[in-house]
Amino acid sequence: MIIKSPTRLAIDGDAVLREAVNRISHAGKITVPARRDFLRRSLTLGGLAMLTGCTLADETSVETALTRISRMNDEVQGWLFDPKRLAPTYPESMITRPFPFNAYYGEDEVRVVEEGSYRLEVTGLVADKHKWSLPELRAMPQIDQVTRHICVEGWSAIGKWGGVAFGSFLRSVGADLSAKYVGFKCADDYFTSIDMPTALHPQTVLALTYDGQPLPPKYGFPMKLRMPTKLGYKNPKHIQAIFVTNTYPGGYWEDQGYNWFGGI
């Protein structure tokens, strides 16, 4: 049934919005065909059409509605994010050993990056666009943390990550801190992006080490972004390029329907 005039229905819009935000925040694990069915069943069609301004007549309009509600969810998570609130930290005795490997490919396909020729590219809304070598990055002040990695698939693990506070790095390159997004391109063809408040969070680390040793390839050598305030898929590995922008960059999983903000 297609409801052409959703505004005539007696629907509690606030209740529907709360349900939409809750359900869409957990929808990232659903395959694209299943997401269409999920969307149709999760909310009344009238309520969904009222919220999004869409008529759910075909798959394209359903996808448009899902995208709009997902963007609303991103905005809500952004409003609720406290850039001063710290994620829990743990003693080293609680580190998960071995720390699980996780990627969109198998461990036997881990990318190998040559240290000597590696250079980190920094572009976009930044003043200093020179390419960074690993010795330069290691010469910057380093921090470490023992925090929990939480995967969207339902598992978690505690690890120790060390490196450069990402906010300090962005300031050192003269990044426009009022920009909306920071994007990442990786040697394993992964890509993602985060909001600037998360980039500046004191626990967001451009990680160069794991458990006190140079970052192993399976954990993202030469560097990964470690954010205990985000779900695992928002933490890119094998980073080759960073860019600051006001244009929405999307991401590998985000473009397939995962929630963009990805907060925990």
PDB file of C-alpha atoms in Angstrom:
ATOM      1  CA  MET A   1       0.000   0.000   0.000  1.00  0.00           C
ATOM      2  CA  ILE A   2       1.320   3.437  -0.942  1.00  0.00           C
ATOM      3  CA  ILE A   3       0.168   6.371   1.150  1.00  0.00           C
ATOM      4  CA  LYS A   4       0.176   9.517  -0.945  1.00  0.00           C
ATOM      5  CA  SER A   5      -0.875  11.967   1.765  1.00  0.00           C
ATOM      6  CA  PRO A   6       1.041  10.992   4.907  1.00  0.00           C
ATOM      7  CA  THR A   7       0.385  14.269   6.674  1.00  0.00           C
ATOM      8  CA  ARG A   8      -3.301  13.338   7.059  1.00  0.00           C
ATOM      9  CA  LEU A   9      -2.445  10.385   9.290  1.00  0.00           C
ATOM     10  CA  ALA A  10      -2.633  10.667  13.077  1.00  0.00           C
ATOM     11  CA  ILE A  11       0.973   9.735  13.862  1.00  0.00           C
ATOM     12  CA  ASP A  12       3.142  10.667  16.825  1.00  0.00           C
ATOM     13  CA  GLY A  13       6.021  12.209  14.881  1.00  0.00           C
ATOM     14  CA  ASP A  14       8.336  12.436  17.913  1.00  0.00           C
ATOM     15  CA  ALA A  15       7.836   8.764  18.710  1.00  0.00           C
ATOM     16  CA  VAL A  16       8.454   7.750  15.110  1.00  0.00           C
ATOM     17  CA  LEU A  17      11.627   9.845  14.968  1.00  0.00           C
ATOM     18  CA  ARG A  18      12.930   8.248  18.160  1.00  0.00           C
ATOM     19  CA  GLU A  19      12.249   4.808  16.729  1.00  0.00           C
ATOM     20  CA  ALA A  20      13.860   5.727  13.419  1.00  0.00           C
ATOM     21  CA  VAL A  21      17.046   6.981  15.062  1.00  0.00           C
ATOM     22  CA  ASN A  22      17.265   3.883  17.242  1.00  0.00           C
ATOM     23  CA  ARG A  23      16.628   1.408  14.435  1.00  0.00           C
ATOM     24  CA  ILE A  24      18.705   3.048  11.724  1.00  0.00           C
ATOM     25  CA  SER A  25      21.677   3.298  14.095  1.00  0.00           C
ATOM     26  CA  HIS A  26      21.698  -0.525  14.147  1.00  0.00           C
ATOM     27  CA  ALA A  27      20.955  -0.989  10.454  1.00  0.00           C
ATOM     28  CA  GLY A  28      24.546  -0.902   9.200  1.00  0.00           C
ATOM     29  CA  LYS A  29      24.938  -4.665   9.471  1.00  0.00           C
ATOM     30  CA  ILE A  30      22.039  -5.331   7.108  1.00  0.00           C
ATOM     31  CA  THR A  31      22.641  -6.147   3.436  1.00  0.00           C
ATOM     32  CA  VAL A  32      21.215  -3.796   0.827  1.00  0.00           C
ATOM     33  CA  PRO A  33      18.230  -5.998  -0.219  1.00  0.00           C
ATOM     34  CA  ALA A  34      17.438  -6.729   3.429  1.00  0.00           C
ATOM     35  CA  ARG A  35      17.653  -3.032   4.285  1.00  0.00           C
ATOM     36  CA  ARG A  36      14.808  -2.259   1.901  1.00  0.00           C
ATOM     37  CA  ASP A  37      12.605  -4.823   3.614  1.00  0.00           C
ATOM     38  CA  PHE A  38      13.831  -3.642   7.015  1.00  0.00           C
ATOM     39  CA  LEU A  39      12.838  -0.075   6.203  1.00  0.00           C
ATOM     40  CA  ARG A  40       9.366  -1.062   5.074  1.00  0.00           C
ATOM     41  CA  ARG A  41       8.728  -3.117   8.212  1.00  0.00           C
ATOM     42  CA  SER A  42      10.445  -0.995  10.845  1.00  0.00           C
ATOM     43  CA  LEU A  43       8.143   2.013  10.715  1.00  0.00           C
ATOM     44  CA  THR A  44       4.654   2.745   9.514  1.00  0.00           C
ATOM     45  CA  LEU A  45       4.868   3.883   5.917  1.00  0.00           C
ATOM     46  CA  GLY A  46       2.920   7.002   6.736  1.00  0.00           C
ATOM     47  CA  GLY A  47       5.272   7.919   9.563  1.00  0.00           C
ATOM     48  CA  LEU A  48       8.336   7.282   7.448  1.00  0.00           C
ATOM     49  CA  ALA A  49       6.976   9.279   4.537  1.00  0.00           C
ATOM     50  CA  MET A  50       6.055  12.110   6.908  1.00  0.00           C
ATOM     51  CA  LEU A  51       9.586  12.241   8.324  1.00  0.00           C
ATOM     52  CA  THR A  52      11.398  12.114   5.001  1.00  0.00           C
ATOM     53  CA  GLY A  53       8.990  13.756   2.576  1.00  0.00           C
ATOM     54  CA  CYS A  54       9.210  10.645   0.376  1.00  0.00           C
ATOM     55  CA  THR A  55       6.493   8.525  -1.184  1.00  0.00           C
ATOM     56  CA  LEU A  56       7.610   4.906  -0.834  1.00  0.00           C
ATOM     57  CA  ALA A  57       6.583   3.822  -4.313  1.00  0.00           C
ATOM     58  CA  ASP A  58       9.701   1.966  -5.452  1.00  0.00           C
ATOM     59  CA  GLU A  59      13.179   0.892  -4.405  1.00  0.00           C
ATOM     60  CA  THR A  60      14.738   4.229  -5.293  1.00  0.00           C
ATOM     61  CA  SER A  61      12.345   6.174  -3.066  1.00  0.00           C
ATOM     62  CA  VAL A  62      12.853   3.669  -0.247  1.00  0.00           C
ATOM     63  CA  GLU A  63      16.629   4.110  -0.487  1.00  0.00           C
ATOM     64  CA  THR A  64      16.177   7.897  -0.488  1.00  0.00           C
ATOM     65  CA  ALA A  65      14.058   7.671   2.657  1.00  0.00           C
ATOM     66  CA  LEU A  66      16.626   5.451   4.361  1.00  0.00           C
ATOM     67  CA  THR A  67      19.429   7.837   3.463  1.00  0.00           C
ATOM     68  CA  ARG A  68      17.527  10.834   4.817  1.00  0.00           C
ATOM     69  CA  ILE A  69      16.766   9.167   8.143  1.00  0.00           C
ATOM     70  CA  SER A  70      20.358   7.933   8.394  1.00  0.00           C
ATOM     71  CA  ARG A  71      21.526  11.528   7.912  1.00  0.00           C
ATOM     72  CA  MET A  72      19.119  12.602  10.681  1.00  0.00           C
ATOM     73  CA  ASN A  73      20.711   9.963  12.878  1.00  0.00           C
ATOM     74  CA  ASP A  74      24.168  11.340  12.060  1.00  0.00           C
ATOM     75  CA  GLU A  75      23.014  14.802  13.094  1.00  0.00           C
ATOM     76  CA  VAL A  76      21.533  13.529  16.351  1.00  0.00           C
ATOM     77  CA  GLN A  77      24.749  11.667  17.211  1.00  0.00           C
ATOM     78  CA  GLY A  78      26.749  14.788  16.378  1.00  0.00           C
ATOM     79  CA  TRP A  79      24.593  16.884  18.717  1.00  0.00           C
ATOM     80  CA  LEU A  80      25.011  14.346  21.518  1.00  0.00           C
ATOM     81  CA  PHE A  81      28.778  13.904  21.081  1.00  0.00           C
ATOM     82  CA  ASP A  82      30.751  15.480  23.924  1.00  0.00           C
ATOM     83  CA  PRO A  83      34.272  16.311  22.691  1.00  0.00           C
ATOM     84  CA  LYS A  84      35.514  16.444  26.304  1.00  0.00           C
ATOM     85  CA  ARG A  85      34.080  13.126  27.468  1.00  0.00           C
ATOM     86  CA  LEU A  86      36.682  10.370  27.585  1.00  0.00           C
ATOM     87  CA  ALA A  87      36.168   6.725  26.718  1.00  0.00           C
ATOM     88  CA  PRO A  88      37.107   4.231  29.465  1.00  0.00           C
ATOM     89  CA  THR A  89      40.754   3.188  29.743  1.00  0.00           C
ATOM     90  CA  TYR A  90      42.055  -0.103  31.157  1.00  0.00           C
ATOM     91  CA  PRO A  91      45.165  -1.569  32.802  1.00  0.00           C
ATOM     92  CA  GLU A  92      47.583  -3.400  30.527  1.00  0.00           C
ATOM     93  CA  SER A  93      46.668  -6.632  32.315  1.00  0.00           C
ATOM     94  CA  MET A  94      43.302  -6.483  30.522  1.00  0.00           C
ATOM     95  CA  ILE A  95      44.732  -6.315  26.981  1.00  0.00           C
ATOM     96  CA  THR A  96      43.176  -8.943  24.710  1.00  0.00           C
ATOM     97  CA  ARG A  97      45.896 -11.313  23.531  1.00  0.00           C
ATOM     98  CA  PRO A  98      46.037 -11.896  20.685  1.00  0.00           C
ATOM     99  CA  PHE A  99      44.153  -8.825  19.560  1.00  0.00           C
ATOM    100  CA  PRO A 100      41.758  -9.917  16.765  1.00  0.00           C
ATOM    101  CA  PHE A 101      42.477  -9.158  13.125  1.00  0.00           C
ATOM    102  CA  ASN A 102      39.618  -7.415  11.371  1.00  0.00           C
ATOM    103  CA  ALA A 103      39.204  -6.108   7.820  1.00  0.00           C
ATOM    104  CA  TYR A 104      36.977  -6.498   4.786  1.00  0.00           C
ATOM    105  CA  TYR A 105      39.444  -9.126   3.492  1.00  0.00           C
ATOM    106  CA  GLY A 106      41.278 -12.123   4.959  1.00  0.00           C
ATOM    107  CA  GLU A 107      44.459 -11.919   7.030  1.00  0.00           C
ATOM    108  CA  ASP A 108      46.400 -13.575   4.200  1.00  0.00           C
ATOM    109  CA  GLU A 109      45.626 -10.498   2.081  1.00  0.00           C
ATOM    110  CA  VAL A 110      47.116  -7.912   4.454  1.00  0.00           C
ATOM    111  CA  ARG A 111      48.753  -5.076   2.510  1.00  0.00           C
ATOM    112  CA  VAL A 112      52.522  -4.626   2.827  1.00  0.00           C
ATOM    113  CA  VAL A 113      53.730  -1.011   2.885  1.00  0.00           C
ATOM    114  CA  GLU A 114      57.448  -0.229   2.520  1.00  0.00           C
ATOM    115  CA  GLU A 115      58.671   1.916   5.389  1.00  0.00           C
ATOM    116  CA  GLY A 116      61.527   3.607   3.561  1.00  0.00           C
ATOM    117  CA  SER A 117      59.455   4.965   0.690  1.00  0.00           C
ATOM    118  CA  TYR A 118      56.342   5.711   2.726  1.00  0.00           C
ATOM    119  CA  ARG A 119      55.080   9.290   2.777  1.00  0.00           C
ATOM    120  CA  LEU A 120      51.831  10.500   4.336  1.00  0.00           C
ATOM    121  CA  GLU A 121      49.987  12.878   2.022  1.00  0.00           C
ATOM    122  CA  VAL A 122      48.068  15.745   3.665  1.00  0.00           C
ATOM    123  CA  THR A 123      45.760  17.858   1.478  1.00  0.00           C
ATOM    124  CA  GLY A 124      42.625  19.954   1.501  1.00  0.00           C
ATOM    125  CA  LEU A 125      42.045  22.783   3.965  1.00  0.00           C
ATOM    126  CA  VAL A 126      45.529  22.734   5.495  1.00  0.00           C
ATOM    127  CA  ALA A 127      48.422  25.204   5.352  1.00  0.00           C
ATOM    128  CA  ASP A 128      51.297  22.680   5.346  1.00  0.00           C
ATOM    129  CA  LYS A 129      50.904  20.133   2.553  1.00  0.00           C
ATOM    130  CA  HIS A 130      54.313  18.535   2.653  1.00  0.00           C
ATOM    131  CA  LYS A 131      54.459  14.727   2.693  1.00  0.00           C
ATOM    132  CA  TRP A 132      55.374  13.224   6.047  1.00  0.00           C
ATOM    133  CA  SER A 133      57.904  10.403   6.535  1.00  0.00           C
ATOM    134  CA  LEU A 134      57.604   7.958   9.420  1.00  0.00           C
ATOM    135  CA  PRO A 135      60.719   9.363  11.176  1.00  0.00           C
ATOM    136  CA  GLU A 136      59.087  12.815  11.124  1.00  0.00           C
ATOM    137  CA  LEU A 137      55.895  11.446  12.650  1.00  0.00           C
ATOM    138  CA  ARG A 138      57.808   9.472  15.277  1.00  0.00           C
ATOM    139  CA  ALA A 139      59.709  12.625  16.237  1.00  0.00           C
ATOM    140  CA  MET A 140      56.469  14.331  17.272  1.00  0.00           C
ATOM    141  CA  PRO A 141      55.256  14.046  20.908  1.00  0.00           C
ATOM    142  CA  GLN A 142      53.779  10.598  21.446  1.00  0.00           C
ATOM    143  CA  ILE A 143      50.921   9.372  23.644  1.00  0.00           C
ATOM    144  CA  ASP A 144      49.503   5.920  24.314  1.00  0.00           C
ATOM    145  CA  GLN A 145      46.249   4.505  25.618  1.00  0.00           C
ATOM    146  CA  VAL A 146      44.676   1.169  26.518  1.00  0.00           C
ATOM    147  CA  THR A 147      41.117   1.302  25.223  1.00  0.00           C
ATOM    148  CA  ARG A 148      38.378  -0.972  23.947  1.00  0.00           C
ATOM    149  CA  HIS A 149      37.783  -1.520  20.225  1.00  0.00           C
ATOM    150  CA  ILE A 150      34.089  -2.198  19.588  1.00  0.00           C
ATOM    151  CA  CYS A 151      33.110  -3.858  16.316  1.00  0.00           C
ATOM    152  CA  VAL A 152      29.737  -3.319  14.650  1.00  0.00           C
ATOM    153  CA  GLU A 153      29.532  -7.123  14.352  1.00  0.00           C
ATOM    154  CA  GLY A 154      29.116  -7.395  18.123  1.00  0.00           C
ATOM    155  CA  TRP A 155      32.563  -8.288  19.501  1.00  0.00           C
ATOM    156  CA  SER A 156      35.062  -6.117  21.349  1.00  0.00           C
ATOM    157  CA  ALA A 157      38.720  -6.290  22.392  1.00  0.00           C
ATOM    158  CA  ILE A 158      41.087  -4.187  24.483  1.00  0.00           C
ATOM    159  CA  GLY A 159      44.384  -3.014  23.005  1.00  0.00           C
ATOM    160  CA  LYS A 160      47.225  -0.588  23.636  1.00  0.00           C
ATOM    161  CA  TRP A 161      47.814   1.984  20.920  1.00  0.00           C
ATOM    162  CA  GLY A 162      50.504   4.660  20.754  1.00  0.00           C
ATOM    163  CA  GLY A 163      51.266   7.542  18.447  1.00  0.00           C
ATOM    164  CA  VAL A 164      50.555  11.202  17.760  1.00  0.00           C
ATOM    165  CA  ALA A 165      47.484  12.900  19.174  1.00  0.00           C
ATOM    166  CA  PHE A 166      45.549  13.572  15.989  1.00  0.00           C
ATOM    167  CA  GLY A 167      44.347  16.977  17.146  1.00  0.00           C
ATOM    168  CA  SER A 168      47.975  18.023  17.676  1.00  0.00           C
ATOM    169  CA  PHE A 169      48.880  16.770  14.210  1.00  0.00           C
ATOM    170  CA  LEU A 170      46.034  18.719  12.591  1.00  0.00           C
ATOM    171  CA  ARG A 171      47.104  21.870  14.392  1.00  0.00           C
ATOM    172  CA  SER A 172      50.731  21.336  13.357  1.00  0.00           C
ATOM    173  CA  VAL A 173      49.760  21.272   9.658  1.00  0.00           C
ATOM    174  CA  GLY A 174      47.550  24.336  10.018  1.00  0.00           C
ATOM    175  CA  ALA A 175      44.286  22.519   9.362  1.00  0.00           C
ATOM    176  CA  ASP A 176      41.089  24.542   9.230  1.00  0.00           C
ATOM    177  CA  LEU A 177      39.592  23.346  12.517  1.00  0.00           C
ATOM    178  CA  SER A 178      36.204  24.770  11.569  1.00  0.00           C
ATOM    179  CA  ALA A 179      35.961  22.395   8.585  1.00  0.00           C
ATOM    180  CA  LYS A 180      33.297  19.698   8.764  1.00  0.00           C
ATOM    181  CA  TYR A 181      35.191  16.549   7.779  1.00  0.00           C
ATOM    182  CA  VAL A 182      38.532  14.786   7.817  1.00  0.00           C
ATOM    183  CA  GLY A 183      38.887  12.014   5.240  1.00  0.00           C
ATOM    184  CA  PHE A 184      41.303   9.080   4.922  1.00  0.00           C
ATOM    185  CA  LYS A 185      42.569   7.027   1.975  1.00  0.00           C
ATOM    186  CA  CYS A 186      44.379   3.778   2.694  1.00  0.00           C
ATOM    187  CA  ALA A 187      46.821   1.380   1.052  1.00  0.00           C
ATOM    188  CA  ASP A 188      44.242  -1.431   1.207  1.00  0.00           C
ATOM    189  CA  ASP A 189      41.789   0.673  -0.856  1.00  0.00           C
ATOM    190  CA  TYR A 190      39.719   1.394   2.245  1.00  0.00           C
ATOM    191  CA  PHE A 191      38.475   4.922   2.802  1.00  0.00           C
ATOM    192  CA  THR A 192      36.405   6.664   5.432  1.00  0.00           C
ATOM    193  CA  SER A 193      35.814  10.065   7.004  1.00  0.00           C
ATOM    194  CA  ILE A 194      35.044  11.547  10.408  1.00  0.00           C
ATOM    195  CA  ASP A 195      33.661  14.749  11.876  1.00  0.00           C
ATOM    196  CA  MET A 196      36.087  17.431  13.038  1.00  0.00           C
ATOM    197  CA  PRO A 197      35.046  17.304  16.738  1.00  0.00           C
ATOM    198  CA  THR A 198      35.972  13.609  16.826  1.00  0.00           C
ATOM    199  CA  ALA A 199      39.240  14.342  15.017  1.00  0.00           C
ATOM    200  CA  LEU A 200      40.130  16.811  17.792  1.00  0.00           C
ATOM    201  CA  HIS A 201      39.054  14.522  20.644  1.00  0.00           C
ATOM    202  CA  PRO A 202      41.999  13.981  23.048  1.00  0.00           C
ATOM    203  CA  GLN A 203      41.806  10.182  22.633  1.00  0.00           C
ATOM    204  CA  THR A 204      41.893  10.212  18.831  1.00  0.00           C
ATOM    205  CA  VAL A 205      45.375   8.974  17.961  1.00  0.00           C
ATOM    206  CA  LEU A 206      47.330   8.622  14.749  1.00  0.00           C
ATOM    207  CA  ALA A 207      48.624   5.255  15.924  1.00  0.00           C
ATOM    208  CA  LEU A 208      52.170   4.181  15.017  1.00  0.00           C
ATOM    209  CA  THR A 209      52.596   1.418  17.619  1.00  0.00           C
ATOM    210  CA  TYR A 210      50.651  -1.445  19.115  1.00  0.00           C
ATOM    211  CA  ASP A 211      51.490  -2.738  22.602  1.00  0.00           C
ATOM    212  CA  GLY A 212      54.728  -0.756  22.636  1.00  0.00           C
ATOM    213  CA  GLN A 213      56.035  -2.084  19.303  1.00  0.00           C
ATOM    214  CA  PRO A 214      55.893  -0.687  15.741  1.00  0.00           C
ATOM    215  CA  LEU A 215      52.429  -1.244  14.362  1.00  0.00           C
ATOM    216  CA  PRO A 216      52.310  -4.736  12.798  1.00  0.00           C
ATOM    217  CA  PRO A 217      51.005  -4.987   9.212  1.00  0.00           C
ATOM    218  CA  LYS A 218      47.887  -6.878  10.312  1.00  0.00           C
ATOM    219  CA  TYR A 219      46.965  -3.977  12.589  1.00  0.00           C
ATOM    220  CA  GLY A 220      47.557  -1.329   9.951  1.00  0.00           C
ATOM    221  CA  PHE A 221      51.256  -0.521   9.409  1.00  0.00           C
ATOM    222  CA  PRO A 222      52.477   2.120   8.948  1.00  0.00           C
ATOM    223  CA  MET A 223      49.644   3.821  10.831  1.00  0.00           C
ATOM    224  CA  LYS A 224      45.991   3.654  11.676  1.00  0.00           C
ATOM    225  CA  LEU A 225      43.588   6.105  13.243  1.00  0.00           C
ATOM    226  CA  ARG A 226      42.542   4.867  16.657  1.00  0.00           C
ATOM    227  CA  MET A 227      39.294   6.336  18.047  1.00  0.00           C
ATOM    228  CA  PRO A 228      37.757   4.696  21.137  1.00  0.00           C
ATOM    229  CA  THR A 229      34.707   6.914  20.652  1.00  0.00           C
ATOM    230  CA  LYS A 230      33.875   5.289  17.300  1.00  0.00           C
ATOM    231  CA  LEU A 231      32.923   1.815  16.105  1.00  0.00           C
ATOM    232  CA  GLY A 232      35.702  -0.251  14.543  1.00  0.00           C
ATOM    233  CA  TYR A 233      34.880   0.382  10.895  1.00  0.00           C
ATOM    234  CA  LYS A 234      35.535   4.099  11.454  1.00  0.00           C
ATOM    235  CA  ASN A 235      39.178   3.350  12.447  1.00  0.00           C
ATOM    236  CA  PRO A 236      41.106   3.183   9.134  1.00  0.00           C
ATOM    237  CA  LYS A 237      44.362   1.221   8.756  1.00  0.00           C
ATOM    238  CA  HIS A 238      47.356   1.561   6.381  1.00  0.00           C
ATOM    239  CA  ILE A 239      46.655   5.294   6.038  1.00  0.00           C
ATOM    240  CA  GLN A 240      48.285   6.903   3.004  1.00  0.00           C
ATOM    241  CA  ALA A 241      46.439  10.206   2.704  1.00  0.00           C
ATOM    242  CA  ILE A 242      44.529  12.578   4.970  1.00  0.00           C
ATOM    243  CA  PHE A 243      42.406  15.453   3.712  1.00  0.00           C
ATOM    244  CA  VAL A 244      40.367  18.171   5.396  1.00  0.00           C
ATOM    245  CA  THR A 245      37.205  19.260   3.625  1.00  0.00           C
ATOM    246  CA  ASN A 246      33.717  20.715   3.873  1.00  0.00           C
ATOM    247  CA  THR A 247      32.430  18.327   1.193  1.00  0.00           C
ATOM    248  CA  TYR A 248      30.905  15.099   2.506  1.00  0.00           C
ATOM    249  CA  PRO A 249      33.448  12.334   1.668  1.00  0.00           C
ATOM    250  CA  GLY A 250      31.465   9.199   2.570  1.00  0.00           C
ATOM    251  CA  GLY A 251      33.317   5.958   3.203  1.00  0.00           C
ATOM    252  CA  TYR A 252      33.771   2.335   2.126  1.00  0.00           C
ATOM    253  CA  TRP A 253      31.060   0.928   4.416  1.00  0.00           C
ATOM    254  CA  GLU A 254      29.148   4.174   4.812  1.00  0.00           C
ATOM    255  CA  ASP A 255      28.448   4.266   1.068  1.00  0.00           C
ATOM    256  CA  GLN A 256      26.928   0.791   1.457  1.00  0.00           C
ATOM    257  CA  GLY A 257      24.503   1.864   4.171  1.00  0.00           C
ATOM    258  CA  TYR A 258      26.473   1.899   7.420  1.00  0.00           C
ATOM    259  CA  ASN A 259      25.841   4.838   9.709  1.00  0.00           C
ATOM    260  CA  TRP A 260      28.323   7.612   8.901  1.00  0.00           C
ATOM    261  CA  PHE A 261      28.863   9.042  12.398  1.00  0.00           C
ATOM    262  CA  GLY A 262      29.544   5.587  13.818  1.00  0.00           C
ATOM    263  CA  GLY A 263      29.758   6.669  17.453  1.00  0.00           C
ATOM    264  CA  ILE A 264      29.517   4.441  20.510  1.00  0.00           C
TER     265      ILE A 264
END
